[in-house]
PDB file of C-alpha atoms in Angstrom:
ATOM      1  CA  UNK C   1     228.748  90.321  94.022  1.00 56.00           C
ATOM      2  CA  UNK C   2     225.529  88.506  94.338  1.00 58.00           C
ATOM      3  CA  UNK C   3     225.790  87.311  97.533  1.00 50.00           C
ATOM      4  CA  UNK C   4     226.784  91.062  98.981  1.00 55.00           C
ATOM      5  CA  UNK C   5     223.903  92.756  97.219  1.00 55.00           C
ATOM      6  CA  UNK C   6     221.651  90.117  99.221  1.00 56.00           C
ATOM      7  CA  UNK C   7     223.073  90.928 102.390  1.00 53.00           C
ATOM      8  CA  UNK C   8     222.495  94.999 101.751  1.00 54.00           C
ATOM      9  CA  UNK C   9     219.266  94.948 100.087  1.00 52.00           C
ATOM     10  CA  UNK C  10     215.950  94.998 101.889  1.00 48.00           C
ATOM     11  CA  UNK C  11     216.504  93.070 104.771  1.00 48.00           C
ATOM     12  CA  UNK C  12     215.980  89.694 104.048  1.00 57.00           C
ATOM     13  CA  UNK C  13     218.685  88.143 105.865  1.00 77.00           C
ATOM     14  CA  UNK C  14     217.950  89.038 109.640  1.00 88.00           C
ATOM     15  CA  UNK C  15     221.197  87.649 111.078  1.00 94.00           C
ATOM     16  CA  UNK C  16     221.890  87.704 115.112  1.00 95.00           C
ATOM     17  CA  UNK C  17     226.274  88.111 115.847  1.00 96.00           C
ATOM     18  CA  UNK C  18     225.162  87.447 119.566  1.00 97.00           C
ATOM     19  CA  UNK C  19     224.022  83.791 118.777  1.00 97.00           C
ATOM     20  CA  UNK C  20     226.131  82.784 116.169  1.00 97.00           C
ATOM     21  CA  UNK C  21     229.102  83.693 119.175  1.00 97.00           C
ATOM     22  CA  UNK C  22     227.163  81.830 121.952  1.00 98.00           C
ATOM     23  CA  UNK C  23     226.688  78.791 119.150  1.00 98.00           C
ATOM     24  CA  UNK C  24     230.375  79.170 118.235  1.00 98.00           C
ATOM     25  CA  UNK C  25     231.756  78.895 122.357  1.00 97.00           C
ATOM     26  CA  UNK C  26     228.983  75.960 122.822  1.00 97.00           C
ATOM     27  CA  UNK C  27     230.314  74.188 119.834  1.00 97.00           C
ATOM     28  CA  UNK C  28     233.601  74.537 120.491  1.00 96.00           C
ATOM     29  CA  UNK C  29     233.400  73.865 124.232  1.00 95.00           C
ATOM     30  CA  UNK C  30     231.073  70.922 124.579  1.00 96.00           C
ATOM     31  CA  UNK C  31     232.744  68.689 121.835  1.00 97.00           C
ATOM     32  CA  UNK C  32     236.268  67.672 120.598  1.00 95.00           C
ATOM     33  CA  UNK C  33     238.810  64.900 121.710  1.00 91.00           C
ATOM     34  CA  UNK C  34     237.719  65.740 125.177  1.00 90.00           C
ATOM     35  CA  UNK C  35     233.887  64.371 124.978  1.00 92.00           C
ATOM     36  CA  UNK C  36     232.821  61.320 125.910  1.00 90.00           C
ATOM     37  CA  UNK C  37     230.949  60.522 122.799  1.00 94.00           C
ATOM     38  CA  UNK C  38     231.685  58.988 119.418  1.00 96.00           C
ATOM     39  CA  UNK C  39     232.675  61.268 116.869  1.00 97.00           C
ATOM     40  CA  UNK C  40     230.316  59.950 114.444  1.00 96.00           C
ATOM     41  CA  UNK C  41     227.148  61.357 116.966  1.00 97.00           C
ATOM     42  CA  UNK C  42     229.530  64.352 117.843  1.00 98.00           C
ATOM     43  CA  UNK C  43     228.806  65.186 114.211  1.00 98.00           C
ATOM     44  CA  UNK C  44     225.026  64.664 114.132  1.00 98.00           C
ATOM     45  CA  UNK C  45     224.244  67.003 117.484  1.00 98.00           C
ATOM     46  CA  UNK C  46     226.732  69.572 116.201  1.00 98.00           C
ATOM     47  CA  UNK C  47     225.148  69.647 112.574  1.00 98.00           C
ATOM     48  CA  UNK C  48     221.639  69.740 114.093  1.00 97.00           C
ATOM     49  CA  UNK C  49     222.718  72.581 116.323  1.00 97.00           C
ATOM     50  CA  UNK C  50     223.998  74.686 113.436  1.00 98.00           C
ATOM     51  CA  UNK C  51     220.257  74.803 111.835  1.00 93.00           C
ATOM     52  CA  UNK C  52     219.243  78.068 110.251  1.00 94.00           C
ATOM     53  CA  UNK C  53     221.240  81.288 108.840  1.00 97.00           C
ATOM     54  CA  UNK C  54     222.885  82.075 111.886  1.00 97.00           C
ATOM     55  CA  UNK C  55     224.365  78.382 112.285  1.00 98.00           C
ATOM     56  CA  UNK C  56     225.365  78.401 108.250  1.00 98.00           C
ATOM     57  CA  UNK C  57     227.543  81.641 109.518  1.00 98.00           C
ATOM     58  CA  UNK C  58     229.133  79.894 112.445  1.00 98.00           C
ATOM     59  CA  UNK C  59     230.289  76.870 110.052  1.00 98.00           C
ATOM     60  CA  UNK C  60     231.417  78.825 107.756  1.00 98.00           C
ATOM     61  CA  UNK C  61     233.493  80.621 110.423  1.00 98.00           C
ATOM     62  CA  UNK C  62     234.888  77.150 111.478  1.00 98.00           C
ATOM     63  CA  UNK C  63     235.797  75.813 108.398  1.00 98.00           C
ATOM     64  CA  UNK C  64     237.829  79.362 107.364  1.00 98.00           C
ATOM     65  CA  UNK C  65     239.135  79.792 110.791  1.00 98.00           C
ATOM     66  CA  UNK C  66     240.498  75.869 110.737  1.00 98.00           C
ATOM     67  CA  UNK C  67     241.911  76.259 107.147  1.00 98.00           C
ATOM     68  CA  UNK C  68     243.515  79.831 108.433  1.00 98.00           C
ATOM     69  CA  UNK C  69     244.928  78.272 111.425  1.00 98.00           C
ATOM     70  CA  UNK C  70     246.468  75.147 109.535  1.00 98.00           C
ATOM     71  CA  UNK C  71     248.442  77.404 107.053  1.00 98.00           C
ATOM     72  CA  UNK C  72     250.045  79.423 109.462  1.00 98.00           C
ATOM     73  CA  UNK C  73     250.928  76.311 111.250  1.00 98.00           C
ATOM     74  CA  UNK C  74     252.789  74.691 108.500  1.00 98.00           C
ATOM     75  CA  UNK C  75     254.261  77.821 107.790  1.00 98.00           C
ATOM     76  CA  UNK C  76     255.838  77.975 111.694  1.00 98.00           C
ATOM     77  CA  UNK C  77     256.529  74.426 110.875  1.00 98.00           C
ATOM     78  CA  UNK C  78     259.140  75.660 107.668  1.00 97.00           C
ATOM     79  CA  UNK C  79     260.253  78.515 109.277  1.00 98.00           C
ATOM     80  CA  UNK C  80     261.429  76.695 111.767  1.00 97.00           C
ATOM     81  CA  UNK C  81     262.944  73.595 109.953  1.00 97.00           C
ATOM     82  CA  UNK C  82     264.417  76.458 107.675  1.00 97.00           C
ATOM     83  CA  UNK C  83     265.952  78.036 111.111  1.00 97.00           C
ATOM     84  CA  UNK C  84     267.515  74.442 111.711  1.00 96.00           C
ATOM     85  CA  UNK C  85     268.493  73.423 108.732  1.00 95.00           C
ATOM     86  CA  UNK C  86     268.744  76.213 106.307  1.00 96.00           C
ATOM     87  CA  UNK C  87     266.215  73.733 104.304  1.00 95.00           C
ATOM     88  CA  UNK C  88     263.656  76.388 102.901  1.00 95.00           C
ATOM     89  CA  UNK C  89     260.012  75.037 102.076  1.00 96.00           C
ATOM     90  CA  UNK C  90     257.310  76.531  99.768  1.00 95.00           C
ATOM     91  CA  UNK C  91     254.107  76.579 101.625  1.00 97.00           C
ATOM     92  CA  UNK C  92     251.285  77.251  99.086  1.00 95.00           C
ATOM     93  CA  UNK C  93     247.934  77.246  99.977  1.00 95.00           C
ATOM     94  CA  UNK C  94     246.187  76.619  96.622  1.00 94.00           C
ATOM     95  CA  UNK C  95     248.014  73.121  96.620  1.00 97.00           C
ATOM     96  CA  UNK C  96     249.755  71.685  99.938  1.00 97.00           C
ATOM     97  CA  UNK C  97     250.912  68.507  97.849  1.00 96.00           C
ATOM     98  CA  UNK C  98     254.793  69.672  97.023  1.00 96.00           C
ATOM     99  CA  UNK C  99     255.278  70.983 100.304  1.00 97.00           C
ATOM    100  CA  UNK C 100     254.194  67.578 102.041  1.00 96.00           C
ATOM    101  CA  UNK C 101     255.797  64.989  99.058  1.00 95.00           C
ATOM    102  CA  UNK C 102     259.181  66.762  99.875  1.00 95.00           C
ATOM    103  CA  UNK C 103     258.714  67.146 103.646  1.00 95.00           C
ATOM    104  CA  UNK C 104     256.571  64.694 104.995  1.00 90.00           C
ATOM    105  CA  UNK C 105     258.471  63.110 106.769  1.00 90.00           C
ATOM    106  CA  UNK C 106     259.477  65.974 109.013  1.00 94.00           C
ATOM    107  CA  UNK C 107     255.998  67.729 109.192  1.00 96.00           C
ATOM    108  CA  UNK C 108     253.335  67.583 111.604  1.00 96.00           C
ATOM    109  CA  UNK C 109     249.722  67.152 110.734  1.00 97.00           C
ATOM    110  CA  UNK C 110     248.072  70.755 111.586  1.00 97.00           C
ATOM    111  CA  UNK C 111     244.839  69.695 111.949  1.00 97.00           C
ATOM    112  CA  UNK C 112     244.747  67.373 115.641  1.00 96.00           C
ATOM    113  CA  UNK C 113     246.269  70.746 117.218  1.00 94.00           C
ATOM    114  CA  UNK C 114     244.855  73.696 116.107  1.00 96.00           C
ATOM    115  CA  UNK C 115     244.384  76.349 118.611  1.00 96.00           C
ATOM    116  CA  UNK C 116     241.118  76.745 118.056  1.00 96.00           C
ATOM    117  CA  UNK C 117     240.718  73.525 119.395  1.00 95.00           C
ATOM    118  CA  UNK C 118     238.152  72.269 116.644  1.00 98.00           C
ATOM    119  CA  UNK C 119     238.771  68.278 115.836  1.00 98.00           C
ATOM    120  CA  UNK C 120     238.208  67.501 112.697  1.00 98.00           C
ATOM    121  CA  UNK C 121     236.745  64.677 112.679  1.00 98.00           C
ATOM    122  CA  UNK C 122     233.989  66.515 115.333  1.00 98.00           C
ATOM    123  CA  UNK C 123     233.435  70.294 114.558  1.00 98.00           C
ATOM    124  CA  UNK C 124     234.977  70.633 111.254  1.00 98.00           C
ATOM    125  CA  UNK C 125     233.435  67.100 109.729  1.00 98.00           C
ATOM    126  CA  UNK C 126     229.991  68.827 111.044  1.00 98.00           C
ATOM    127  CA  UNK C 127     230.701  72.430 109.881  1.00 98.00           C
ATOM    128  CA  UNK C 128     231.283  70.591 106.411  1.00 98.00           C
ATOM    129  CA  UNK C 129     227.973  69.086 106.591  1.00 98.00           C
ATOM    130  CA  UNK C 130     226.257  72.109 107.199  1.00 98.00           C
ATOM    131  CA  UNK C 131     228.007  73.997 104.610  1.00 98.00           C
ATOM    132  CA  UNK C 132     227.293  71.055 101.724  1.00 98.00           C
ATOM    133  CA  UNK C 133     223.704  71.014 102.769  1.00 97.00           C
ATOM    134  CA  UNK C 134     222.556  74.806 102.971  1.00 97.00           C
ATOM    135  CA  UNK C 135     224.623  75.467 100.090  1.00 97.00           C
ATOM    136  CA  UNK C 136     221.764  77.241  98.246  1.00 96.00           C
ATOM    137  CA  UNK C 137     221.831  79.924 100.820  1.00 96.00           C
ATOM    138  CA  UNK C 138     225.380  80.534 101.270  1.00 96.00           C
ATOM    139  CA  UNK C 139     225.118  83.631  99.231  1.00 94.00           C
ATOM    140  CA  UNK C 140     222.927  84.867 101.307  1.00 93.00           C
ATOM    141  CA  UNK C 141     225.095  85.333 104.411  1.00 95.00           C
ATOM    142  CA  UNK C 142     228.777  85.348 103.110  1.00 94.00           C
ATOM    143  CA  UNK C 143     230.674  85.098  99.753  1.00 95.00           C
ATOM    144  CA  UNK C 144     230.915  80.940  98.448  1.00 97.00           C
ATOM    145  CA  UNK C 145     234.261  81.881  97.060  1.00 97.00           C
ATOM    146  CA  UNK C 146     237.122  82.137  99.810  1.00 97.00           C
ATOM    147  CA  UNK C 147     234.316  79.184 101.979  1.00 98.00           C
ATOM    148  CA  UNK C 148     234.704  76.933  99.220  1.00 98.00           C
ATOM    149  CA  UNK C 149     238.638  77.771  98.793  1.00 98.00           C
ATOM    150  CA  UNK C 150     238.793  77.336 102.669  1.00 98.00           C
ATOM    151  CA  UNK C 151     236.827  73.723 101.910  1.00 98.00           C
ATOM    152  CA  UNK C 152     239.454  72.408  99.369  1.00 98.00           C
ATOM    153  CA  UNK C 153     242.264  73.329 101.459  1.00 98.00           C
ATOM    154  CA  UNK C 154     240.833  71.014 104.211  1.00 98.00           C
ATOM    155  CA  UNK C 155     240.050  68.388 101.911  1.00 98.00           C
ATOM    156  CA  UNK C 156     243.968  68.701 100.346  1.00 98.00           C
ATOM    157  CA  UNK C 157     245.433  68.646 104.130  1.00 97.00           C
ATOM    158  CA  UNK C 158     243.704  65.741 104.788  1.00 98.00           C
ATOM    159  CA  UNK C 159     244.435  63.476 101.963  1.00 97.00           C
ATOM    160  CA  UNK C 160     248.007  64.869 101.984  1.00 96.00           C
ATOM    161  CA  UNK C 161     248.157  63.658 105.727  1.00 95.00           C
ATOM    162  CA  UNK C 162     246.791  60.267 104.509  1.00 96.00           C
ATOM    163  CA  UNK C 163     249.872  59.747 101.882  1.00 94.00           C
ATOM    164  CA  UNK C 164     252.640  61.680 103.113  1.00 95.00           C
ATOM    165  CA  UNK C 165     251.697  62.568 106.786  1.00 93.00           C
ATOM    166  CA  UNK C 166     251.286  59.074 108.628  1.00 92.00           C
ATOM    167  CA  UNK C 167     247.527  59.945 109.413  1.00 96.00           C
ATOM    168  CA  UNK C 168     245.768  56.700 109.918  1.00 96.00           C
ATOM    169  CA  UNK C 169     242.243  56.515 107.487  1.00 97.00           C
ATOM    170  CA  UNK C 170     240.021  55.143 110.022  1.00 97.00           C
ATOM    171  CA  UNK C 171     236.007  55.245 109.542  1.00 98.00           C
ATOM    172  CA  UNK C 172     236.362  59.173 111.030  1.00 98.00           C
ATOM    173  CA  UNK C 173     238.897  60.318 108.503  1.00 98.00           C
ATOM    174  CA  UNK C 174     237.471  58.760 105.595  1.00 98.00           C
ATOM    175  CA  UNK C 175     233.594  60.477 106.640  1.00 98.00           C
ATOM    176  CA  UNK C 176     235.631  63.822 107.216  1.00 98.00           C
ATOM    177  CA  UNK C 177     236.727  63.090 103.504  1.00 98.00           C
ATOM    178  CA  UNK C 178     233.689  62.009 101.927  1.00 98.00           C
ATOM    179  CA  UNK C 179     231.886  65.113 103.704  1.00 98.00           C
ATOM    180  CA  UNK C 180     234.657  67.369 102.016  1.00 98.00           C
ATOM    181  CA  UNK C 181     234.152  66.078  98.897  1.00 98.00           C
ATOM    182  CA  UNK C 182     230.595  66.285  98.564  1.00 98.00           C
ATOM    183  CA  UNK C 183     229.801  69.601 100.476  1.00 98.00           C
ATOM    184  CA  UNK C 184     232.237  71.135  98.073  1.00 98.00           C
ATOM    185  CA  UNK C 185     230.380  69.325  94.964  1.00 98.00           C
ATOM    186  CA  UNK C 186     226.865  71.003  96.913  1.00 98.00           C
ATOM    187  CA  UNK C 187     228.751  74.474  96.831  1.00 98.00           C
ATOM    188  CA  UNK C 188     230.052  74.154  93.135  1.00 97.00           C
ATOM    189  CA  UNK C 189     226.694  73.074  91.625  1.00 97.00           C
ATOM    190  CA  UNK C 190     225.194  76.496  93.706  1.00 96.00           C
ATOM    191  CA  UNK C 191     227.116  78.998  92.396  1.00 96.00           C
ATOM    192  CA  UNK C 192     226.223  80.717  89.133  1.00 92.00           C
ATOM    193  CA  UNK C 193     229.705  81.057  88.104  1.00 93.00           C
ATOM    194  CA  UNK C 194     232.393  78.260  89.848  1.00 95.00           C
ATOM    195  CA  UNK C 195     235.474  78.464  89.959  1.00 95.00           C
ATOM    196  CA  UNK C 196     238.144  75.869  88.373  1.00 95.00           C
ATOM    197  CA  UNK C 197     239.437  73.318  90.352  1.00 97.00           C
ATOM    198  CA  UNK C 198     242.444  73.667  92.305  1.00 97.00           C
ATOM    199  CA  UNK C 199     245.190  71.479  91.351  1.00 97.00           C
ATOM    200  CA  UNK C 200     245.663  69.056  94.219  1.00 97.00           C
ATOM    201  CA  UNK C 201     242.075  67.798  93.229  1.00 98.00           C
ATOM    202  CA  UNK C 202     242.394  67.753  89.171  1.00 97.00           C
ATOM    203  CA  UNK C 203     245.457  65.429  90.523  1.00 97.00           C
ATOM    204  CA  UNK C 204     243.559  63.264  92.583  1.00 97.00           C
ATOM    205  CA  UNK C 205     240.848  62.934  90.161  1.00 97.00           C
ATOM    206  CA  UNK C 206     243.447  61.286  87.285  1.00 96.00           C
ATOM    207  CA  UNK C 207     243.924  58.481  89.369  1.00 94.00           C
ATOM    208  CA  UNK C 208     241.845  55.653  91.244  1.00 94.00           C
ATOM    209  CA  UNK C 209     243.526  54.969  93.620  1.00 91.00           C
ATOM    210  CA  UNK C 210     241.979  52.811  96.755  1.00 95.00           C
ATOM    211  CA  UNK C 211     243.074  52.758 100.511  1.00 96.00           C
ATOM    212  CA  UNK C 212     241.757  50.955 103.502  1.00 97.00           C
ATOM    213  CA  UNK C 213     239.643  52.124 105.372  1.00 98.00           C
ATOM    214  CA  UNK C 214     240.149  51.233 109.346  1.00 97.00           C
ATOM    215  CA  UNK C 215     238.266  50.427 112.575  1.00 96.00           C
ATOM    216  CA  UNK C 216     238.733  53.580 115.044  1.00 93.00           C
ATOM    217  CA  UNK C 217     239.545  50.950 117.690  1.00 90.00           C
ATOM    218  CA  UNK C 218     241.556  48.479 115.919  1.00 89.00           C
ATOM    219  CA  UNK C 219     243.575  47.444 113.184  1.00 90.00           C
ATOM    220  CA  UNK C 220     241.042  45.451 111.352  1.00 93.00           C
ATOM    221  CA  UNK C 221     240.088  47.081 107.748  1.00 96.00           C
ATOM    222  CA  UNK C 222     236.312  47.718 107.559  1.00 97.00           C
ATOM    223  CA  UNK C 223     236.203  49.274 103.870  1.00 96.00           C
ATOM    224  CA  UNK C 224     237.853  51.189 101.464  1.00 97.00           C
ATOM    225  CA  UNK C 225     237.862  54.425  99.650  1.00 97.00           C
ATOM    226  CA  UNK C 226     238.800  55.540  96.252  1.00 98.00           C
ATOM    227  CA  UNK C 227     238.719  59.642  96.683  1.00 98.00           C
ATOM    228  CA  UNK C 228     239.526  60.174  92.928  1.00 97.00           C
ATOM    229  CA  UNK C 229     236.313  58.343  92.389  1.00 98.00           C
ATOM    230  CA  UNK C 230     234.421  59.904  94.660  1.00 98.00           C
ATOM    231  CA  UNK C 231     235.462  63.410  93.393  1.00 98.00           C
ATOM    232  CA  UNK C 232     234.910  62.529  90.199  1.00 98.00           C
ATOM    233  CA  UNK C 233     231.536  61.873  91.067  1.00 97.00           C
ATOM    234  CA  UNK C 234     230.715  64.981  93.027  1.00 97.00           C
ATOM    235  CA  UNK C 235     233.310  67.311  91.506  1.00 97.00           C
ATOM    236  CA  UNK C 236     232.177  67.299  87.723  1.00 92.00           C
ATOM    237  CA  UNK C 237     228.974  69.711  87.760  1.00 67.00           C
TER     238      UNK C 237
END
């Protein structure tokens, strides 16, 4: 593996596990739900603080350790509806779709109550960013393969939550999107060999379909967004 060969050979990648911890307790202390600041500028400081090879590690780490957290989440979530009900749920990670068109209704949305505490539309939207914009050197510090798995599965949670989940697509949601979408079209047109698409997305990308696109504060409609489109547009390298 290309990206493992890097790390062992020569020394090129000086990497520092003592500051990629102290930026991963900053990040995760000093923004969220809890700050007093827009997400939107959330998402700029966080990005610029994850500069360098040692901040491309740490967002990696967040985006994995979200996706992680989510799937073992929804599983507890059909365990116990199975212990209720004796209703038993697939829970597959490659494509969340199934699981949330039959059980919607009686899920919760992982991603507001992780315990890692990471928001999405804060930390994760700017681990994203920093993921889709290094992407060149992702091979240097980790392998792009399970990263960009971990990045789909966010992206399918998300719009799942959007059409079966009751999450509302206000101007946060739809950037967390759009940031999905593209970092993962950054990733797939750096690697030498990608991999195919997982399903949830060749789905999405048949259609063209638009929602609206909401005020954080409000209920007034400020845009729209068409994520077949937009994956279309970033997906096909």
């Amino acid at each position: 593996m290309r990206w493992l060969r890097r790390l062992l050979g020569g020394g090129r990648v000086q990497l520092d596990p003592g500051r990629q911890q102290a930026l991963l307790r900053d990040v995760q202390c000093r923004y969220g739900a809890r700050a007093e600041v827009r997400f939107s500028e959330q998402v700029e400081a966080v990005t610029a603080m994850l500069n360098g090879d040692d901040g491309l590690v740490v967002a990696a780490r967040i985006v994995s350790q979200v996706a992680d957290e989510a799937h073992a989440d929804l599983q507890a979530q059909a365990n116990e509806i199975h212990r209720r009900t004796g209703r038993r749920l697939v829970v597959h990670r490659r494509n969340y779709r199934p699981l949330w068109m039959e059980a919607g209704s009686a899920l919760r949305w992982p991603l507001f109550t992780l315990p890692c505490g990471f928001h999405p539309y804060a930390q994760v939207a700017a681990a994203v960013a920093v993921v889709g914009s290094q992407a060149p050197r992702l091979d240097q510090v980790t392998d792009p393969n399970p990263l960009l798995t971990r990045v789909f599965e966010v992206l399918d949670l998300t719009t799942a939550g959007w059409e079966y989940g009751r999450v509302r697509i206000d101007t946060d949601a739809a950037a967390l999107a759009d940031r999905l979408i593209s970092s993962a079209g950054q990733v797939l047109a750096a690697m030498d060999d990608p991999p195919r698409l997982p399903p949830p997305v060749r789905e999405w990308m048949r259609r063209n379909n638009t929602f609206d696109v909401h005020d954080p504060t409000g209920p007034r409609a400020v845009g729209v967004i068409n994520v077949g489109a937009r994956m279309r547009e970033c997906l096909l390298v």
